Every structure is written in structure tokens, then in C-alpha cells.
Amino acid sequence: MTLEERIAAVKERIAAAAREVGRAPEEITLVAATKTQSSQTIRSAIAAGITACGENRVQEMTAHLDDDAYGSAALHFIGHLQTNKVKYVVGRVDLIESVDSLRLLEAVEAQGAKLGVVQDILLEVNVAGEASKSGISPLEAPELARLALEMPHVRLRGLMAIPPVAYEAGANRHFFHQMRELFVDIRQNVTDNVYDMDCLSMGMSGDFEDAVREGATLVRVGTALFGPRMSAAQDQEGKSWG
Ligand SMILES: *Cc1c(COP(=O)(O)O)cnc(C)c1O
């Protein structure tokens, strides 16, 4: 299959999963997870209908920005972000999906203030409580959301989660369900600006249909669009690659 055909196939699977549960396919945005891809591949994906790209690593993203690879597509940062690299991301991306600590939230606010911009963000929730992953616990999420809402240079748009790799169909559906409940709870009980809080980012190549069935508005898909990445080491959340 060509890249164009794979993109069309993933979009069709998203649409089918949405219709199954009575959702409109347009409610869901396919975010292409572009880590390790070249600027040329990114351009081809956008020409073939990708409207949003998610980058994990500051260095790769900066190189693609210098190449003007993203064109008119939205740009999301989805990897682990170190506070000392916030200056390369705030104001340059449409959405930081991976705000995973109070410290990072404060650093984004400070950089937003410095630049005079309001940065859209999601809070990353470690929904399965995995020690190896960053992200705030579901119990901490409402309090961090409350703090984010008080910050003038961040705009809380919702939540993001990376559950464990799903080895069989349905394996992560309960995590997605739990995320949806947390999202609704925060939207109703913490925020009064319900219209700003409209993003629930969950689902990857192995499980995006279940995520759509449980209410995802953003799915982040790499392998199913671009094929397998070169090595497992490249597949980490960007911890060693920054
Ligand atoms: C790589 C990555 C994805 C996409 O993973 P695939 O399994 O290749 O679809 C999604 N989200 C994040 C944060 C990633 O790092």
C-alpha cells in the first residue's frame, strides 16, 4: 500500500468505529505521529490529507520547522518535554499534548508570559499508573486542571493518555473509558469554560478504534500510516532523544 492508501484506510477505520457508537467521523482528528520521518515524508502525508502532525522530539521538530515541512497542517508536541526545552516549543506549536507535571505546566506558563502568547495544552495522564511512564495520576488531574485554568498564558484544552501497548483487541478499552470519565468530570466540575475543553487525545496504531469508540477526539497514529520505525530505541517517548 502507498502512504496515501494507508492514510485513507486509517481514516476509514476511524470513521467506521465512530459510526458504530453514533459519533460523527468529523469529531475525530487523525494526528500523524511523525517521529523519525523525513520532512519529505511529512510533506507527502500532508498532501495526502493529513491535517495534524505530532512530534516527540524537540530537535527533529525544529529541523522540520526550519524545512517548513508542516505547511498548513496543525503541529502538536506529543513527547516528553524537559523544562529546559520549553523555549523551543511554546508559541511554535498549536498544542502541547504532553504536559505531565506541575513543574512543566509552570514552565510553559512562564514562557508564554515571556512571549506574550497563550499556549494551548493538554494534561497527560498516566492512566495505567505505569512506573516507566510520565504523566500525572488520575487523582491529581483535577487539581492540576484547576491550577492550569488560573494561568493566563496557558489554555487547557483537555487530556491525553498513553496506555500500555495493546497486544490484543479490546485490551485498553477500559483505560479509554476511564479517561473519558475523568475528562467529563473535569469539564463539568473544574472548568466553567466548557467550550475550550474539547480535546481527548488517546489511541495509537494498535488501539485507536477502541479509543474512538470511547470518545477520543484526537488519535495519534504512526506505524499504521508510515510502517514500522527503524529501531525500538527510537520508539521511546523521547526521553533520551529530547
Ligand atoms: C509514537 C507515538 C504514537 C504513535 O505510535 P504508533 O504505535 O506508531 O501508532 C502516539 N503517541 C505518542 C506519544 C508516540 O510517541
Coordinates of N, CA, C and O in Angstrom, one line a residue, residues 164-174 176 206-207 210:
P164 N -0.8 1.3 28.2 CA 0.2 0.3 27.8 C 0.0 -0.2 26.3 O -1.1 0.0 25.8
V165 N 1.0 -0.7 25.7 CA 0.9 -1.3 24.3 C -0.2 -2.3 24.4 O -0.2 -3.2 25.2
A166 N -1.2 -2.3 23.5 CA -2.3 -3.2 23.4 C -1.9 -4.4 22.6 O -1.7 -4.3 21.4
Y167 N -1.7 -5.6 23.2 CA -1.4 -6.8 22.4 C -2.6 -7.5 21.9 O -2.4 -8.4 21.0
E168 N -3.7 -7.2 22.4 CA -4.9 -7.9 21.8 C -6.0 -6.9 21.8 O -6.1 -5.9 22.5
A169 N -7.0 -7.1 20.9 CA -8.1 -6.2 20.7 C -8.8 -6.1 22.0 O -9.1 -7.0 22.7
G170 N -9.2 -4.8 22.3 CA -10.0 -4.6 23.5 C -9.2 -4.4 24.7 O -9.8 -4.0 25.8
A171 N -7.9 -4.7 24.7 CA -7.1 -4.7 25.9 C -7.1 -3.3 26.6 O -7.1 -3.3 27.9
N172 N -7.2 -2.2 25.9 CA -7.1 -0.9 26.5 C -8.4 -0.2 26.6 O -8.5 1.0 27.1
R173 N -9.5 -0.9 26.3 CA -10.8 -0.1 26.2 C -11.2 0.4 27.6 O -11.7 1.5 27.7
H174 N -10.9 -0.3 28.6 CA -11.3 0.2 30.0 C -10.5 1.4 30.4 O -11.0 2.3 31.1
F176 N -9.4 3.7 28.2 CA -10.0 4.8 27.4 C -11.4 5.2 28.1 O -11.7 6.4 28.1
G206 N -2.2 0.5 17.5 CA -2.8 -0.8 18.0 C -4.2 -0.7 18.6 O -4.8 -1.8 18.8
D207 N -4.7 0.5 18.9 CA -5.9 0.5 19.6 C -6.8 1.8 19.3 O -7.7 2.1 20.1
D210 N -10.8 1.4 19.4 CA -11.4 1.4 20.8 C -11.4 2.8 21.4 O -12.3 3.2 22.1

